Amino acid sequence: MFYSFLIDMWDILRLRYKNPADYFYTLPVILAILLLLGMINAADMSPLLGVSTAAVVFGVLVTVIRWLILSRVMRYVLSRNGAPRLPLWGFILVSEALMIPTLLVFYIPQSTPLLMFWKTWAFWAQATGLMKMGQVKVWAVLKGYFLSFCCFVVISGILLNLFTLAEWLDKTTLMQNFEALMTSMEQAR
């Protein structure tokens, strides 16, 4: 089953799409991919959240939430624009898994420009797939991305508040890390 997942990733990367219902995977494959993407997400957020078990759990939960929101919101938006109600869970998972190679930036910082191109191509491959599967125009997909981003920001903010209220993440440390991150970004200009 994992082999078919890799083949589907390769096909999406080359802008070759299947019927959305054909992107079906077993639970172990789904969990493994979400865990891997969550670990990458946690590593990406480490300058802000720090390095702790709670930060890793937060990163994994944020990844799962992003997958669920993007799948549901895109399904809703595409169906409101004339597409049938498509099962997008598998397609969104495979297209999000195209972000796995961005893990290289932690080991080879010089690969950042190449990985920015990779991220752009992966986004374009996902958006093109959604347009083709839903037979909708680009504006419908962009509306879906905007709406899912808004939902994601709200739910992630609530989740972050829950983690700080439960004292799994320290609010003071978060603020200090955020200020240090903003200062380093200003100095980079």
PDB file of N, CA and C in Angstrom, residues 42-116:
ATOM      1  N   ALA A  42       6.831  20.239  13.276  1.00  0.00           N
ATOM      2  CA  ALA A  42       7.352  20.567  14.606  1.00  0.00           C
ATOM      3  C   ALA A  42       8.776  21.096  14.522  1.00  0.00           C
ATOM      4  N   ALA A  43       9.586  20.508  13.656  1.00  0.00           N
ATOM      5  CA  ALA A  43      10.950  20.998  13.476  1.00  0.00           C
ATOM      6  C   ALA A  43      10.949  22.398  12.878  1.00  0.00           C
ATOM      7  N   ASP A  44      10.026  22.647  11.974  1.00  0.00           N
ATOM      8  CA  ASP A  44       9.887  23.986  11.382  1.00  0.00           C
ATOM      9  C   ASP A  44       9.504  25.026  12.435  1.00  0.00           C
ATOM     10  N   MET A  45       8.670  24.619  13.380  1.00  0.00           N
ATOM     11  CA  MET A  45       8.181  25.557  14.400  1.00  0.00           C
ATOM     12  C   MET A  45       9.078  25.620  15.630  1.00  0.00           C
ATOM     13  N   SER A  46      10.166  24.868  15.643  1.00  0.00           N
ATOM     14  CA  SER A  46      11.019  24.829  16.842  1.00  0.00           C
ATOM     15  C   SER A  46      11.613  26.189  17.228  1.00  0.00           C
ATOM     16  N   PRO A  47      11.929  27.088  16.272  1.00  0.00           N
ATOM     17  CA  PRO A  47      12.408  28.396  16.732  1.00  0.00           C
ATOM     18  C   PRO A  47      11.362  29.161  17.551  1.00  0.00           C
ATOM     19  N   LEU A  48      10.097  28.880  17.310  1.00  0.00           N
ATOM     20  CA  LEU A  48       9.039  29.563  18.045  1.00  0.00           C
ATOM     21  C   LEU A  48       8.585  28.770  19.273  1.00  0.00           C
ATOM     22  N   LEU A  49       8.351  27.472  19.096  1.00  0.00           N
ATOM     23  CA  LEU A  49       7.812  26.653  20.187  1.00  0.00           C
ATOM     24  C   LEU A  49       8.877  26.039  21.076  1.00  0.00           C
ATOM     25  N   GLY A  50      10.107  25.988  20.596  1.00  0.00           N
ATOM     26  CA  GLY A  50      11.163  25.336  21.353  1.00  0.00           C
ATOM     27  C   GLY A  50      11.170  23.848  21.040  1.00  0.00           C
ATOM     28  N   VAL A  51      12.004  23.125  21.751  1.00  0.00           N
ATOM     29  CA  VAL A  51      12.138  21.689  21.534  1.00  0.00           C
ATOM     30  C   VAL A  51      11.633  20.978  22.780  1.00  0.00           C
ATOM     31  N   SER A  52      10.478  20.366  22.646  1.00  0.00           N
ATOM     32  CA  SER A  52       9.896  19.615  23.756  1.00  0.00           C
ATOM     33  C   SER A  52       8.906  18.613  23.192  1.00  0.00           C
ATOM     34  N   THR A  53       8.480  17.715  24.036  1.00  0.00           N
ATOM     35  CA  THR A  53       7.479  16.733  23.617  1.00  0.00           C
ATOM     36  C   THR A  53       6.178  17.427  23.264  1.00  0.00           C
ATOM     37  N   ALA A  54       5.808  18.442  24.036  1.00  0.00           N
ATOM     38  CA  ALA A  54       4.577  19.181  23.765  1.00  0.00           C
ATOM     39  C   ALA A  54       4.639  19.880  22.413  1.00  0.00           C
ATOM     40  N   ALA A  55       5.806  20.399  22.051  1.00  0.00           N
ATOM     41  CA  ALA A  55       5.955  21.058  20.752  1.00  0.00           C
ATOM     42  C   ALA A  55       5.792  20.057  19.612  1.00  0.00           C
ATOM     43  N   VAL A  56       6.307  18.843  19.794  1.00  0.00           N
ATOM     44  CA  VAL A  56       6.153  17.806  18.763  1.00  0.00           C
ATOM     45  C   VAL A  56       4.687  17.390  18.646  1.00  0.00           C
ATOM     46  N   VAL A  57       4.033  17.200  19.784  1.00  0.00           N
ATOM     47  CA  VAL A  57       2.610  16.843  19.766  1.00  0.00           C
ATOM     48  C   VAL A  57       1.802  17.957  19.101  1.00  0.00           C
ATOM     49  N   PHE A  58       2.134  19.196  19.429  1.00  0.00           N
ATOM     50  CA  PHE A  58       1.453  20.330  18.812  1.00  0.00           C
ATOM     51  C   PHE A  58       1.667  20.324  17.297  1.00  0.00           C
ATOM     52  N   GLY A  59       2.896  20.086  16.857  1.00  0.00           N
ATOM     53  CA  GLY A  59       3.195  20.040  15.427  1.00  0.00           C
ATOM     54  C   GLY A  59       2.413  18.956  14.700  1.00  0.00           C
ATOM     55  N   VAL A  60       2.302  17.792  15.325  1.00  0.00           N
ATOM     56  CA  VAL A  60       1.560  16.689  14.710  1.00  0.00           C
ATOM     57  C   VAL A  60       0.068  17.020  14.668  1.00  0.00           C
ATOM     58  N   LEU A  61      -0.466  17.554  15.759  1.00  0.00           N
ATOM     59  CA  LEU A  61      -1.886  17.915  15.790  1.00  0.00           C
ATOM     60  C   LEU A  61      -2.211  18.998  14.767  1.00  0.00           C
ATOM     61  N   VAL A  62      -1.338  19.974  14.626  1.00  0.00           N
ATOM     62  CA  VAL A  62      -1.546  21.035  13.647  1.00  0.00           C
ATOM     63  C   VAL A  62      -1.555  20.456  12.231  1.00  0.00           C
ATOM     64  N   THR A  63      -0.707  19.488  11.972  1.00  0.00           N
ATOM     65  CA  THR A  63      -0.668  18.849  10.656  1.00  0.00           C
ATOM     66  C   THR A  63      -1.954  18.085  10.382  1.00  0.00           C
ATOM     67  N   VAL A  64      -2.424  17.339  11.358  1.00  0.00           N
ATOM     68  CA  VAL A  64      -3.677  16.596  11.196  1.00  0.00           C
ATOM     69  C   VAL A  64      -4.835  17.565  10.977  1.00  0.00           C
ATOM     70  N   ILE A  65      -4.849  18.635  11.755  1.00  0.00           N
ATOM     71  CA  ILE A  65      -5.915  19.634  11.622  1.00  0.00           C
ATOM     72  C   ILE A  65      -5.876  20.282  10.240  1.00  0.00           C
ATOM     73  N   ARG A  66      -4.691  20.622   9.772  1.00  0.00           N
ATOM     74  CA  ARG A  66      -4.575  21.240   8.442  1.00  0.00           C
ATOM     75  C   ARG A  66      -5.105  20.290   7.364  1.00  0.00           C
ATOM     76  N   TRP A  67      -4.754  19.002   7.462  1.00  0.00           N
ATOM     77  CA  TRP A  67      -5.224  18.014   6.496  1.00  0.00           C
ATOM     78  C   TRP A  67      -6.751  17.908   6.517  1.00  0.00           C
ATOM     79  N   LEU A  68      -7.319  17.821   7.718  1.00  0.00           N
ATOM     80  CA  LEU A  68      -8.774  17.696   7.844  1.00  0.00           C
ATOM     81  C   LEU A  68      -9.492  18.938   7.326  1.00  0.00           C
ATOM     82  N   ILE A  69      -9.000  20.104   7.707  1.00  0.00           N
ATOM     83  CA  ILE A  69      -9.646  21.351   7.282  1.00  0.00           C
ATOM     84  C   ILE A  69      -9.556  21.515   5.773  1.00  0.00           C
ATOM     85  N   LEU A  70      -8.379  21.333   5.214  1.00  0.00           N
ATOM     86  CA  LEU A  70      -8.216  21.517   3.773  1.00  0.00           C
ATOM     87  C   LEU A  70      -9.094  20.537   2.996  1.00  0.00           C
ATOM     88  N   SER A  71      -9.177  19.302   3.460  1.00  0.00           N
ATOM     89  CA  SER A  71     -10.009  18.303   2.782  1.00  0.00           C
ATOM     90  C   SER A  71     -11.478  18.676   2.825  1.00  0.00           C
ATOM     91  N   ARG A  72     -11.965  19.040   3.995  1.00  0.00           N
ATOM     92  CA  ARG A  72     -13.386  19.360   4.160  1.00  0.00           C
ATOM     93  C   ARG A  72     -13.763  20.671   3.483  1.00  0.00           C
ATOM     94  N   VAL A  73     -12.955  21.690   3.668  1.00  0.00           N
ATOM     95  CA  VAL A  73     -13.278  22.996   3.095  1.00  0.00           C
ATOM     96  C   VAL A  73     -13.228  22.933   1.572  1.00  0.00           C
ATOM     97  N   MET A  74     -12.210  22.297   1.017  1.00  0.00           N
ATOM     98  CA  MET A  74     -12.134  22.182  -0.439  1.00  0.00           C
ATOM     99  C   MET A  74     -13.315  21.391  -0.987  1.00  0.00           C
ATOM    100  N   ARG A  75     -13.689  20.348  -0.306  1.00  0.00           N
ATOM    101  CA  ARG A  75     -14.854  19.566  -0.746  1.00  0.00           C
ATOM    102  C   ARG A  75     -16.090  20.450  -0.774  1.00  0.00           C
ATOM    103  N   TYR A  76     -16.269  21.241   0.274  1.00  0.00           N
ATOM    104  CA  TYR A  76     -17.429  22.126   0.357  1.00  0.00           C
ATOM    105  C   TYR A  76     -17.385  23.209  -0.719  1.00  0.00           C
ATOM    106  N   VAL A  77     -16.254  23.885  -0.854  1.00  0.00           N
ATOM    107  CA  VAL A  77     -16.139  24.992  -1.809  1.00  0.00           C
ATOM    108  C   VAL A  77     -16.286  24.484  -3.241  1.00  0.00           C
ATOM    109  N   LEU A  78     -15.655  23.372  -3.566  1.00  0.00           N
ATOM    110  CA  LEU A  78     -15.771  22.835  -4.920  1.00  0.00           C
ATOM    111  C   LEU A  78     -17.207  22.412  -5.222  1.00  0.00           C
ATOM    112  N   SER A  79     -17.881  21.829  -4.244  1.00  0.00           N
ATOM    113  CA  SER A  79     -19.269  21.408  -4.481  1.00  0.00           C
ATOM    114  C   SER A  79     -20.191  22.620  -4.636  1.00  0.00           C
ATOM    115  N   ARG A  80     -19.878  23.713  -3.971  1.00  0.00           N
ATOM    116  CA  ARG A  80     -20.675  24.938  -4.125  1.00  0.00           C
ATOM    117  C   ARG A  80     -20.446  25.606  -5.477  1.00  0.00           C
ATOM    118  N   ASN A  81     -19.383  25.207  -6.167  1.00  0.00           N
ATOM    119  CA  ASN A  81     -19.062  25.775  -7.470  1.00  0.00           C
ATOM    120  C   ASN A  81     -19.330  24.789  -8.609  1.00  0.00           C
ATOM    121  N   GLY A  82     -20.200  23.839  -8.384  1.00  0.00           N
ATOM    122  CA  GLY A  82     -20.642  22.951  -9.453  1.00  0.00           C
ATOM    123  C   GLY A  82     -20.013  21.573  -9.480  1.00  0.00           C
ATOM    124  N   ALA A  83     -19.042  21.307  -8.656  1.00  0.00           N
ATOM    125  CA  ALA A  83     -18.416  19.979  -8.627  1.00  0.00           C
ATOM    126  C   ALA A  83     -19.249  19.042  -7.761  1.00  0.00           C
ATOM    127  N   PRO A  84     -19.194  17.751  -8.042  1.00  0.00           N
ATOM    128  CA  PRO A  84     -19.853  16.813  -7.122  1.00  0.00           C
ATOM    129  C   PRO A  84     -19.091  16.777  -5.795  1.00  0.00           C
ATOM    130  N   ARG A  85     -19.705  16.210  -4.771  1.00  0.00           N
ATOM    131  CA  ARG A  85     -19.034  16.105  -3.466  1.00  0.00           C
ATOM    132  C   ARG A  85     -17.945  15.044  -3.575  1.00  0.00           C
ATOM    133  N   LEU A  86     -16.726  15.518  -3.697  1.00  0.00           N
ATOM    134  CA  LEU A  86     -15.585  14.635  -3.949  1.00  0.00           C
ATOM    135  C   LEU A  86     -14.924  14.180  -2.643  1.00  0.00           C
ATOM    136  N   PRO A  87     -14.507  12.920  -2.571  1.00  0.00           N
ATOM    137  CA  PRO A  87     -13.738  12.463  -1.403  1.00  0.00           C
ATOM    138  C   PRO A  87     -12.265  12.877  -1.571  1.00  0.00           C
ATOM    139  N   LEU A  88     -11.895  13.987  -0.979  1.00  0.00           N
ATOM    140  CA  LEU A  88     -10.567  14.563  -1.200  1.00  0.00           C
ATOM    141  C   LEU A  88      -9.541  14.184  -0.140  1.00  0.00           C
ATOM    142  N   TRP A  89      -9.902  13.377   0.851  1.00  0.00           N
ATOM    143  CA  TRP A  89      -8.986  13.039   1.947  1.00  0.00           C
ATOM    144  C   TRP A  89      -7.668  12.479   1.419  1.00  0.00           C
ATOM    145  N   GLY A  90      -7.764  11.484   0.564  1.00  0.00           N
ATOM    146  CA  GLY A  90      -6.564  10.818   0.056  1.00  0.00           C
ATOM    147  C   GLY A  90      -5.731  11.715  -0.831  1.00  0.00           C
ATOM    148  N   PHE A  91      -6.396  12.446  -1.743  1.00  0.00           N
ATOM    149  CA  PHE A  91      -5.653  13.331  -2.634  1.00  0.00           C
ATOM    150  C   PHE A  91      -4.922  14.416  -1.855  1.00  0.00           C
ATOM    151  N   ILE A  92      -5.586  15.014  -0.873  1.00  0.00           N
ATOM    152  CA  ILE A  92      -4.945  16.063  -0.071  1.00  0.00           C
ATOM    153  C   ILE A  92      -3.766  15.479   0.694  1.00  0.00           C
ATOM    154  N   LEU A  93      -3.906  14.270   1.222  1.00  0.00           N
ATOM    155  CA  LEU A  93      -2.808  13.641   1.958  1.00  0.00           C
ATOM    156  C   LEU A  93      -1.602  13.410   1.047  1.00  0.00           C
ATOM    157  N   VAL A  94      -1.845  12.872  -0.142  1.00  0.00           N
ATOM    158  CA  VAL A  94      -0.742  12.594  -1.058  1.00  0.00           C
ATOM    159  C   VAL A  94      -0.074  13.891  -1.499  1.00  0.00           C
ATOM    160  N   SER A  95      -0.879  14.888  -1.828  1.00  0.00           N
ATOM    161  CA  SER A  95      -0.290  16.143  -2.303  1.00  0.00           C
ATOM    162  C   SER A  95       0.416  16.894  -1.171  1.00  0.00           C
ATOM    163  N   GLU A  96      -0.065  16.773   0.047  1.00  0.00           N
ATOM    164  CA  GLU A  96       0.640  17.372   1.187  1.00  0.00           C
ATOM    165  C   GLU A  96       1.941  16.616   1.463  1.00  0.00           C
ATOM    166  N   ALA A  97       1.955  15.323   1.183  1.00  0.00           N
ATOM    167  CA  ALA A  97       3.164  14.516   1.404  1.00  0.00           C
ATOM    168  C   ALA A  97       4.297  14.932   0.472  1.00  0.00           C
ATOM    169  N   LEU A  98       3.983  15.689  -0.554  1.00  0.00           N
ATOM    170  CA  LEU A  98       5.038  16.204  -1.426  1.00  0.00           C
ATOM    171  C   LEU A  98       5.966  17.159  -0.674  1.00  0.00           C
ATOM    172  N   MET A  99       5.575  17.572   0.524  1.00  0.00           N
ATOM    173  CA  MET A  99       6.408  18.454   1.343  1.00  0.00           C
ATOM    174  C   MET A  99       7.490  17.700   2.120  1.00  0.00           C
ATOM    175  N   ILE A 100       7.472  16.392   2.067  1.00  0.00           N
ATOM    176  CA  ILE A 100       8.451  15.602   2.817  1.00  0.00           C
ATOM    177  C   ILE A 100       9.900  15.945   2.443  1.00  0.00           C
ATOM    178  N   PRO A 101      10.224  16.160   1.175  1.00  0.00           N
ATOM    179  CA  PRO A 101      11.619  16.506   0.850  1.00  0.00           C
ATOM    180  C   PRO A 101      12.108  17.816   1.465  1.00  0.00           C
ATOM    181  N   THR A 102      11.209  18.653   1.963  1.00  0.00           N
ATOM    182  CA  THR A 102      11.662  19.897   2.606  1.00  0.00           C
ATOM    183  C   THR A 102      12.436  19.611   3.889  1.00  0.00           C
ATOM    184  N   LEU A 103      12.410  18.377   4.327  1.00  0.00           N
ATOM    185  CA  LEU A 103      13.209  17.956   5.472  1.00  0.00           C
ATOM    186  C   LEU A 103      14.696  18.180   5.211  1.00  0.00           C
ATOM    187  N   LEU A 104      15.087  18.170   3.950  1.00  0.00           N
ATOM    188  CA  LEU A 104      16.497  18.365   3.585  1.00  0.00           C
ATOM    189  C   LEU A 104      17.057  19.706   4.048  1.00  0.00           C
ATOM    190  N   VAL A 105      16.202  20.717   4.165  1.00  0.00           N
ATOM    191  CA  VAL A 105      16.694  22.047   4.530  1.00  0.00           C
ATOM    192  C   VAL A 105      17.337  22.043   5.919  1.00  0.00           C
ATOM    193  N   PHE A 106      16.948  21.116   6.774  1.00  0.00           N
ATOM    194  CA  PHE A 106      17.548  21.040   8.104  1.00  0.00           C
ATOM    195  C   PHE A 106      18.961  20.462   8.054  1.00  0.00           C
ATOM    196  N   TYR A 107      19.230  19.670   7.025  1.00  0.00           N
ATOM    197  CA  TYR A 107      20.526  19.030   6.900  1.00  0.00           C
ATOM    198  C   TYR A 107      21.427  19.703   5.879  1.00  0.00           C
ATOM    199  N   ILE A 108      20.811  20.325   4.875  1.00  0.00           N
ATOM    200  CA  ILE A 108      21.568  21.028   3.832  1.00  0.00           C
ATOM    201  C   ILE A 108      20.954  22.419   3.675  1.00  0.00           C
ATOM    202  N   PRO A 109      21.353  23.369   4.513  1.00  0.00           N
ATOM    203  CA  PRO A 109      20.734  24.704   4.455  1.00  0.00           C
ATOM    204  C   PRO A 109      20.903  25.397   3.094  1.00  0.00           C
ATOM    205  N   GLN A 110      21.911  25.015   2.335  1.00  0.00           N
ATOM    206  CA  GLN A 110      22.138  25.624   1.027  1.00  0.00           C
ATOM    207  C   GLN A 110      21.050  25.227   0.024  1.00  0.00           C
ATOM    208  N   SER A 111      20.256  24.224   0.342  1.00  0.00           N
ATOM    209  CA  SER A 111      19.209  23.766  -0.575  1.00  0.00           C
ATOM    210  C   SER A 111      17.923  24.574  -0.462  1.00  0.00           C
ATOM    211  N   THR A 112      17.921  25.622   0.359  1.00  0.00           N
ATOM    212  CA  THR A 112      16.706  26.410   0.584  1.00  0.00           C
ATOM    213  C   THR A 112      16.094  26.961  -0.701  1.00  0.00           C
ATOM    214  N   PRO A 113      16.857  27.582  -1.615  1.00  0.00           N
ATOM    215  CA  PRO A 113      16.221  28.085  -2.846  1.00  0.00           C
ATOM    216  C   PRO A 113      15.581  26.975  -3.687  1.00  0.00           C
ATOM    217  N   LEU A 114      16.245  25.843  -3.775  1.00  0.00           N
ATOM    218  CA  LEU A 114      15.687  24.728  -4.524  1.00  0.00           C
ATOM    219  C   LEU A 114      14.400  24.220  -3.863  1.00  0.00           C
ATOM    220  N   LEU A 115      14.397  24.173  -2.543  1.00  0.00           N
ATOM    221  CA  LEU A 115      13.219  23.690  -1.833  1.00  0.00           C
ATOM    222  C   LEU A 115      12.066  24.683  -1.898  1.00  0.00           C
ATOM    223  N   MET A 116      12.361  25.965  -2.034  1.00  0.00           N
ATOM    224  CA  MET A 116      11.288  26.945  -2.239  1.00  0.00           C
ATOM    225  C   MET A 116      10.612  26.693  -3.585  1.00  0.00           C
TER     226      MET A 116
END
